[in-house]
CSV table of C-alpha atoms in Angstrom, one decimal:
chain,number,residue,atom,x,y,z
J,1,UNK,CA,0.0,0.0,0.0
J,2,UNK,CA,1.3,3.4,-1.0
J,3,UNK,CA,1.0,6.7,0.8
J,4,UNK,CA,-2.6,7.9,0.7
J,5,UNK,CA,-4.2,4.6,0.1
J,6,UNK,CA,-7.8,5.4,0.4
J,7,UNK,CA,-10.9,3.3,0.5
J,8,UNK,CA,-13.8,1.7,-1.3
J,9,UNK,CA,-16.9,0.5,0.4
J,10,UNK,CA,-17.8,-3.1,-0.4
J,11,UNK,CA,-21.4,-2.7,0.7
J,12,UNK,CA,-22.6,-0.1,-1.8
J,13,UNK,CA,-21.9,0.3,-5.5
J,14,UNK,CA,-21.8,4.1,-5.1
J,15,UNK,CA,-18.9,4.2,-2.6
J,16,UNK,CA,-15.5,4.0,-4.3
J,17,UNK,CA,-11.9,4.4,-3.2
J,18,UNK,CA,-10.4,7.8,-2.4
J,19,UNK,CA,-8.8,8.7,-5.7
J,20,UNK,CA,-9.2,11.3,-8.3
J,21,UNK,CA,-9.9,10.5,-12.0
J,22,UNK,CA,-12.4,10.9,-14.8
J,23,UNK,CA,-16.0,9.9,-14.0
J,24,UNK,CA,-17.6,6.8,-15.5
J,25,UNK,CA,-21.1,5.7,-15.0
J,26,UNK,CA,-22.4,4.1,-12.9
J,27,UNK,CA,-19.3,3.5,-10.8
J,28,UNK,CA,-17.2,6.6,-10.0
J,29,UNK,CA,-13.7,6.6,-11.3
J,30,UNK,CA,-12.1,8.1,-8.3
J,31,UNK,CA,-12.0,10.2,-5.4
J,32,UNK,CA,-11.4,12.7,-8.0
J,33,UNK,CA,-14.6,12.5,-6.6
J,34,UNK,CA,-14.7,14.7,-9.6
J,35,UNK,CA,-18.1,11.0,-6.6
J,36,UNK,CA,-49.2,6.2,-4.7
J,37,UNK,CA,-51.3,5.4,-4.4
J,38,UNK,CA,-53.0,7.8,-6.6
J,39,UNK,CA,-55.4,9.9,-4.7
J,40,UNK,CA,-58.7,9.1,-6.4
J,41,UNK,CA,-60.5,12.4,-7.2
J,42,UNK,CA,-63.7,12.8,-5.2
J,43,UNK,CA,-66.8,13.2,-7.3
J,44,UNK,CA,-67.8,16.8,-6.9
J,45,UNK,CA,-71.3,17.6,-5.9
J,46,UNK,CA,-73.3,19.7,-8.4
J,47,UNK,CA,-72.8,23.2,-7.0
J,48,UNK,CA,-76.0,24.6,-5.5
J,49,UNK,CA,-77.9,21.4,-6.2
J,50,UNK,CA,-79.9,21.5,-3.0
J,51,UNK,CA,-81.0,25.0,-3.7
J,52,UNK,CA,-82.1,24.2,-7.2
J,53,UNK,CA,-84.1,21.2,-5.9
J,54,UNK,CA,-85.8,23.5,-3.4
J,55,UNK,CA,-86.8,25.8,-6.2
J,56,UNK,CA,-88.0,23.1,-8.5
J,57,UNK,CA,-89.4,20.7,-5.9
J,58,UNK,CA,-92.7,20.1,-7.8
J,59,UNK,CA,-90.7,18.8,-10.8
J,60,UNK,CA,-89.3,15.9,-8.7
J,61,UNK,CA,-85.7,17.0,-8.9
J,62,UNK,CA,-83.4,14.6,-6.9
J,63,UNK,CA,-80.3,15.7,-5.0
J,64,UNK,CA,-77.4,13.6,-6.2
J,65,UNK,CA,-73.6,13.9,-6.1
J,66,UNK,CA,-72.1,14.5,-9.6
J,67,UNK,CA,-71.5,11.2,-11.3
J,68,UNK,CA,-73.8,9.3,-8.9
J,69,UNK,CA,-76.4,6.8,-10.1
J,70,UNK,CA,-78.2,6.4,-6.8
J,71,UNK,CA,-82.0,6.9,-7.0
J,72,UNK,CA,-83.0,5.8,-3.5
J,73,UNK,CA,-86.0,7.3,-1.7
J,74,UNK,CA,-83.6,9.2,0.6
J,75,UNK,CA,-82.6,11.4,-2.3
J,76,UNK,CA,-86.0,12.6,-3.4
J,77,UNK,CA,-86.9,16.3,-3.8
J,78,UNK,CA,-86.7,18.5,-0.8
J,79,UNK,CA,-90.2,19.9,0.0
J,80,UNK,CA,-90.5,23.6,-0.9
J,81,UNK,CA,-91.7,24.3,2.6
J,82,UNK,CA,-88.5,22.9,4.2
J,83,UNK,CA,-85.1,24.7,4.5
J,84,UNK,CA,-82.7,23.3,1.9
J,85,UNK,CA,-79.2,22.5,3.0
J,86,UNK,CA,-76.7,23.8,0.4
J,87,UNK,CA,-73.8,21.4,-0.1
J,88,UNK,CA,-70.7,23.3,-1.2
J,89,UNK,CA,-68.8,22.1,-4.2
J,90,UNK,CA,-65.8,19.9,-3.6
J,91,UNK,CA,-62.9,20.3,-5.9
J,92,UNK,CA,-61.4,17.1,-7.3
J,93,UNK,CA,-58.1,16.4,-5.5
J,94,UNK,CA,-55.1,16.5,-7.9
J,95,UNK,CA,-53.8,13.0,-8.4
J,96,UNK,CA,-50.3,12.2,-7.1
J,97,UNK,CA,-48.0,12.3,-10.1
J,98,UNK,CA,-47.0,8.8,-11.2
J,99,UNK,CA,-43.3,9.8,-11.0
J,100,UNK,CA,-43.6,9.6,-7.2
J,101,UNK,CA,-44.4,5.9,-7.3
J,102,UNK,CA,-41.3,4.0,-6.3
J,103,UNK,CA,-39.4,7.2,-5.4
J,104,UNK,CA,-36.6,6.9,-2.8
J,105,UNK,CA,-36.3,9.3,0.2
J,106,UNK,CA,-32.9,9.7,1.8
J,107,UNK,CA,-34.1,10.4,5.3
J,108,UNK,CA,-35.8,7.7,7.4
J,109,UNK,CA,-38.9,8.4,9.4
J,110,UNK,CA,-37.9,9.4,13.0
J,111,UNK,CA,-34.3,10.0,12.1
J,112,UNK,CA,-32.1,12.6,13.8
J,113,UNK,CA,-29.8,14.4,11.3
J,114,UNK,CA,-27.1,17.0,11.2
J,115,UNK,CA,-27.8,20.7,10.3
J,116,UNK,CA,-26.7,20.2,6.6
J,117,UNK,CA,-28.9,17.3,5.6
J,118,UNK,CA,-31.2,18.0,2.6
J,119,UNK,CA,-34.3,16.1,1.8
J,120,UNK,CA,-33.4,14.2,-1.3
J,121,UNK,CA,-35.7,12.3,-3.6
J,122,UNK,CA,-34.4,10.0,-6.4
J,123,UNK,CA,-36.7,8.7,-9.1
J,124,UNK,CA,-36.7,5.4,-10.9
J,125,UNK,CA,-36.9,7.2,-14.2
J,126,UNK,CA,-36.1,10.8,-15.3
J,127,UNK,CA,-39.0,13.1,-14.7
J,128,UNK,CA,-39.8,15.0,-17.9
J,129,UNK,CA,-39.4,18.8,-17.6
J,130,UNK,CA,-43.1,19.3,-18.3
J,131,UNK,CA,-44.1,17.2,-15.3
J,132,UNK,CA,-41.6,18.5,-12.7
J,133,UNK,CA,-43.8,21.4,-11.5
J,134,UNK,CA,-46.6,18.9,-10.7
J,135,UNK,CA,-44.2,16.7,-8.7
J,136,UNK,CA,-43.1,19.7,-6.6
J,137,UNK,CA,-46.7,20.8,-6.0
J,138,UNK,CA,-47.5,17.3,-4.7
J,139,UNK,CA,-44.7,17.7,-2.0
J,140,UNK,CA,-44.9,19.7,1.2
J,141,UNK,CA,-42.2,20.3,3.7
J,142,UNK,CA,-43.0,22.0,6.9
J,143,UNK,CA,-40.9,22.7,10.0
J,144,UNK,CA,-41.0,24.0,13.5
J,145,UNK,CA,-39.6,26.6,13.7
J,146,UNK,CA,-40.5,27.6,10.1
J,147,UNK,CA,-37.7,28.1,7.6
J,148,UNK,CA,-37.3,29.6,4.1
J,149,UNK,CA,-36.6,26.7,1.8
J,150,UNK,CA,-37.1,25.4,-1.7
J,151,UNK,CA,-37.0,22.3,-3.9
J,152,UNK,CA,-34.4,22.2,-6.6
J,153,UNK,CA,-33.6,19.7,-9.4
J,154,UNK,CA,-30.0,18.4,-8.9
J,155,UNK,CA,-28.0,16.6,-11.5
J,156,UNK,CA,-26.7,13.6,-9.6
J,157,UNK,CA,-23.3,12.2,-10.5
J,158,UNK,CA,-24.7,8.7,-11.1
J,159,UNK,CA,-28.2,9.5,-12.4
J,160,UNK,CA,-29.8,11.2,-15.5
J,161,UNK,CA,-31.1,14.7,-15.4
J,162,UNK,CA,-34.5,14.8,-13.8
J,163,UNK,CA,-33.9,11.8,-11.4
J,164,UNK,CA,-33.1,13.8,-8.3
J,165,UNK,CA,-35.0,16.5,-6.4
J,166,UNK,CA,-33.7,18.0,-3.2
J,167,UNK,CA,-35.1,20.4,-0.6
J,168,UNK,CA,-33.0,22.5,1.7
J,169,UNK,CA,-33.4,25.7,3.7
J,170,UNK,CA,-31.6,28.9,2.7
J,171,UNK,CA,-29.1,28.4,5.5
J,172,UNK,CA,-28.3,25.3,7.7
J,173,UNK,CA,-31.1,23.9,9.8
J,174,UNK,CA,-31.3,25.2,13.3
J,175,UNK,CA,-30.6,22.5,15.9
J,176,UNK,CA,-33.8,21.1,17.4
J,177,UNK,CA,-35.9,21.8,14.2
J,178,UNK,CA,-38.7,19.3,13.6
J,179,UNK,CA,-39.3,18.6,9.9
J,180,UNK,CA,-42.2,16.9,8.1
J,181,UNK,CA,-42.4,15.8,4.5
J,182,UNK,CA,-45.9,15.1,3.1
J,183,UNK,CA,-46.9,13.8,-0.3
J,184,UNK,CA,-50.3,14.3,-2.0
J,185,UNK,CA,-53.5,15.8,-0.7
J,186,UNK,CA,-54.5,12.7,1.3
J,187,UNK,CA,-51.2,11.8,2.8
J,188,UNK,CA,-50.7,12.8,6.4
J,189,UNK,CA,-47.5,11.8,8.4
J,190,UNK,CA,-47.8,8.1,8.4
J,191,UNK,CA,-51.5,7.8,7.6
J,192,UNK,CA,-53.0,6.6,4.4
J,193,UNK,CA,-51.7,3.7,2.3
J,194,UNK,CA,-49.9,2.9,-0.9
J,195,UNK,CA,-47.0,4.6,-2.7
J,196,UNK,CA,-48.0,8.2,-1.8
J,197,UNK,CA,-48.1,7.7,1.9
J,198,UNK,CA,-44.8,5.8,1.9
J,199,UNK,CA,-43.0,9.2,1.3
J,200,UNK,CA,-44.2,10.8,4.5
J,201,UNK,CA,-41.4,11.5,6.9
J,202,UNK,CA,-40.9,13.2,10.2
J,203,UNK,CA,-37.4,13.8,11.4
J,204,UNK,CA,-35.5,16.1,13.6
J,205,UNK,CA,-32.3,18.1,13.5
J,206,UNK,CA,-29.8,17.3,16.3
J,207,UNK,CA,-26.9,19.3,17.7
J,208,UNK,CA,-24.7,21.3,15.2
J,209,UNK,CA,-21.4,19.8,14.1
J,210,UNK,CA,-19.4,21.6,11.4
J,211,UNK,CA,-15.9,20.4,10.6
J,212,UNK,CA,-13.6,22.7,8.6
J,213,UNK,CA,-10.6,21.1,6.9
J,214,UNK,CA,-7.7,23.5,6.2
J,215,UNK,CA,-5.8,21.7,3.4
J,216,UNK,CA,-2.7,23.9,3.3
J,217,UNK,CA,-2.5,24.0,7.1
J,218,UNK,CA,-3.0,20.2,7.5
J,219,UNK,CA,-5.6,20.7,10.3
J,220,UNK,CA,-9.3,20.2,10.8
J,221,UNK,CA,-11.3,22.4,13.2
J,222,UNK,CA,-14.5,20.6,14.6
J,223,UNK,CA,-17.1,22.9,16.2
J,224,UNK,CA,-19.7,20.9,18.0
J,225,UNK,CA,-22.3,22.7,20.1
J,226,UNK,CA,-20.2,25.8,20.0
J,227,UNK,CA,-17.0,24.0,21.3
J,228,UNK,CA,-14.0,23.9,18.9
J,229,UNK,CA,-11.5,21.1,18.7
J,230,UNK,CA,-8.4,21.2,16.4
J,231,UNK,CA,-7.3,17.9,14.8
J,232,UNK,CA,-4.2,17.2,12.7
J,233,UNK,CA,-5.0,15.7,9.3
J,234,UNK,CA,-3.4,14.7,6.0
J,235,UNK,CA,-5.4,15.5,2.8
J,236,UNK,CA,-5.0,14.8,-0.9
J,237,UNK,CA,-1.5,15.0,-2.4
J,238,UNK,CA,-0.7,17.4,-5.2
J,239,UNK,CA,-2.6,16.2,-8.3
J,240,UNK,CA,-5.0,14.3,-6.2
J,241,UNK,CA,-6.3,17.1,-4.0
J,242,UNK,CA,-9.3,16.7,-1.7
J,243,UNK,CA,-12.4,18.3,-3.1
J,244,UNK,CA,-13.0,21.9,-2.0
J,245,UNK,CA,-16.3,23.1,-0.7
J,246,UNK,CA,-19.1,21.9,1.5
J,247,UNK,CA,-19.8,18.2,1.8
J,248,UNK,CA,-22.4,16.5,4.0
J,249,UNK,CA,-21.9,13.2,5.8
J,250,UNK,CA,-24.2,10.7,4.1
J,251,UNK,CA,-23.3,7.6,6.2
J,252,UNK,CA,-20.4,6.0,8.1
J,253,UNK,CA,-19.0,2.5,8.4
J,254,UNK,CA,-16.7,1.0,11.1
J,255,UNK,CA,-14.6,-0.8,8.4
J,256,UNK,CA,-14.5,-0.2,4.6
J,257,UNK,CA,-12.6,-1.9,1.8
J,258,UNK,CA,-10.7,0.4,-0.5
J,259,UNK,CA,-9.4,-0.8,-3.8
J,260,UNK,CA,-7.3,1.3,-6.1
J,261,UNK,CA,-8.2,-0.8,-9.2
J,262,UNK,CA,-11.7,0.6,-9.0
J,263,UNK,CA,-10.6,4.2,-9.4
J,264,UNK,CA,-7.9,4.0,-12.1
J,265,UNK,CA,-4.8,3.5,-9.8
J,266,UNK,CA,-4.0,-0.1,-10.8
J,267,UNK,CA,-2.9,-2.2,-7.9
J,268,UNK,CA,-1.5,0.6,-5.8
J,269,UNK,CA,-3.5,-0.4,-2.8
J,270,UNK,CA,-6.2,-2.6,-1.5
J,271,UNK,CA,-7.2,-3.0,2.1
J,272,UNK,CA,-9.6,-2.2,4.9
J,273,UNK,CA,-9.7,1.1,6.6
J,274,UNK,CA,-11.4,1.9,9.9
J,275,UNK,CA,-13.7,4.6,11.1
J,276,UNK,CA,-14.8,5.7,7.6
J,277,UNK,CA,-17.1,8.8,7.3
J,278,UNK,CA,-18.6,9.0,3.8
J,279,UNK,CA,-18.6,12.4,2.2
J,280,UNK,CA,-19.2,12.0,-1.6
J,281,UNK,CA,-20.6,9.4,-3.9
J,282,UNK,CA,-17.4,9.3,-5.9
J,283,UNK,CA,-15.5,8.0,-2.9
J,284,UNK,CA,-14.3,10.8,-0.6
J,285,UNK,CA,-14.0,9.6,3.0
J,286,UNK,CA,-12.7,11.1,6.2
J,287,UNK,CA,-11.1,8.0,7.9
J,288,UNK,CA,-8.4,6.5,10.0
J,289,UNK,CA,-5.1,6.2,8.0
J,290,UNK,CA,-1.9,4.7,9.6
J,291,UNK,CA,0.2,7.1,7.4
J,292,UNK,CA,-1.4,10.0,9.2
J,293,UNK,CA,0.5,9.0,12.3
J,294,UNK,CA,3.5,10.4,10.6
J,295,UNK,CA,2.2,12.9,8.1
J,296,UNK,CA,-0.9,14.5,9.8
J,297,UNK,CA,-0.3,18.1,10.6
J,298,UNK,CA,2.7,18.2,8.3
J,299,UNK,CA,2.1,17.0,4.7
J,300,UNK,CA,-0.7,16.0,2.4
J,301,UNK,CA,-0.1,12.4,1.0
J,302,UNK,CA,-3.5,10.8,0.3
J,303,UNK,CA,-5.3,10.0,-3.0
J,304,UNK,CA,-8.1,12.5,-2.0
J,305,UNK,CA,-9.5,11.4,1.3
J,306,UNK,CA,-8.9,13.1,4.6
J,307,UNK,CA,-6.7,10.9,6.8
J,308,UNK,CA,-6.8,10.9,10.6
J,309,UNK,CA,-4.2,9.4,13.1
J,310,UNK,CA,-4.7,5.9,14.7
J,311,UNK,CA,-4.2,7.3,18.2
J,312,UNK,CA,-8.0,7.4,18.9
J,313,UNK,CA,-8.5,10.7,16.9
J,314,UNK,CA,-10.3,8.9,14.1
J,315,UNK,CA,-12.4,6.8,16.4
J,316,UNK,CA,-13.5,9.8,18.5
J,317,UNK,CA,-14.5,11.8,15.4
J,318,UNK,CA,-16.4,8.7,14.0
J,319,UNK,CA,-18.4,8.3,17.2
J,320,UNK,CA,-19.4,12.0,17.2
J,321,UNK,CA,-20.6,12.5,13.7
J,322,UNK,CA,-24.1,11.6,12.3
J,323,UNK,CA,-25.5,11.8,8.8
J,324,UNK,CA,-26.2,15.4,7.9
J,325,UNK,CA,-23.1,16.8,9.7
J,326,UNK,CA,-21.1,19.3,7.6
J,327,UNK,CA,-17.5,19.0,6.4
J,328,UNK,CA,-16.2,22.1,4.7
J,329,UNK,CA,-12.9,21.8,2.9
J,330,UNK,CA,-10.9,25.0,2.2
J,331,UNK,CA,-7.6,25.6,0.3
J,332,UNK,CA,-8.1,23.0,-2.5
J,333,UNK,CA,-8.3,24.1,-6.2
J,334,UNK,CA,-11.6,22.4,-7.4
J,335,UNK,CA,-15.0,22.5,-5.8
J,336,UNK,CA,-17.1,19.4,-5.4
J,337,UNK,CA,-20.1,19.0,-7.8
J,338,UNK,CA,-23.5,19.6,-6.2
J,339,UNK,CA,-24.6,16.1,-7.3
J,340,UNK,CA,-21.5,14.3,-6.0
J,341,UNK,CA,-23.0,13.4,-2.6
J,342,UNK,CA,-24.9,16.2,-0.9
J,343,UNK,CA,-23.1,19.1,-2.4
J,344,UNK,CA,-26.3,21.2,-2.4
J,345,UNK,CA,-24.7,23.9,-0.2
J,346,UNK,CA,-22.2,24.9,-2.9
J,347,UNK,CA,-25.1,26.3,-5.0
J,348,UNK,CA,-25.9,30.0,-4.5
J,349,UNK,CA,-29.4,30.5,-3.2
J,350,UNK,CA,-30.5,32.4,-6.4
J,351,UNK,CA,-29.5,29.5,-8.6
J,352,UNK,CA,-31.0,27.0,-6.2
J,353,UNK,CA,-34.4,28.8,-6.6
J,354,UNK,CA,-33.9,29.1,-10.4
J,355,UNK,CA,-33.5,25.3,-10.7
J,356,UNK,CA,-37.0,24.7,-9.2
J,357,UNK,CA,-39.7,24.0,-11.7
J,358,UNK,CA,-42.0,26.4,-9.9
J,359,UNK,CA,-39.8,29.5,-10.4
């Protein structure tokens, strides 16, 4: 194993070794990272039907819902001498778009996430541009306290255009925020049945943890709950620099296999690495690296990942982070793509709004 040997997850096709290289679908080339139930419309009542029946009682007018074929005695004309009850019109509920059938939501119901976690939906097939506004209208995100937020269509590194839709607030979530995702006019937080209701989610935002990696300085500053800790690190070597910009923890694994042959580095390295915190779908991790025992705080020697020493530093960081925590890298030349993991925060708010189908 050479300096900077980074890792590949063997439990997911999207996680690849920490190396930089040209992208190839569906598997990322490198840590170059470059990685419903339809709501059946209600039959509307004929507007003002009862009032019309009262006016034409002698003609035998019957009070029926629109589209009904019931002619029972209970629906006979209202006598002219009795007060007629006017039944207001009921608008047909808009059906849940078929694109939402089989959609995947990244956040589990009841989850506790970090302040950077977007709500991300991925679709089985690309959603045509003409149907995207209807998809957004069928989705509702509410929170306590309220936030300014928006949906936006994101080009995912491993998917076609129109297969990923993310929601995020204008700034990071406030710790303690309660968030609810609802889909369709009949879906209500865990009620209902079928594909539409399976999208309903309630989750909460935990404490704030934001880690800032200073690549030229070879240190990472972790601010958790307002308390800062400085940690020595080693980042990507020249030509294999760690991605710049804001990344969000998607998951973490106690032990991950990294294989250089999957990212264009031949047989340079293959082995298991511990305490792996997953940052991008192209394979950037923040993980324990034995070479960091010598180089952390002094020199950048990895293939793109951020390496931590084996003296307990990596384990402690691993135990503290949760999905949704923020890792911001500074001092590298190239910014991570928005669709390479949860790179949503690298998009300016004005552009985020512009990429919504409702703008």
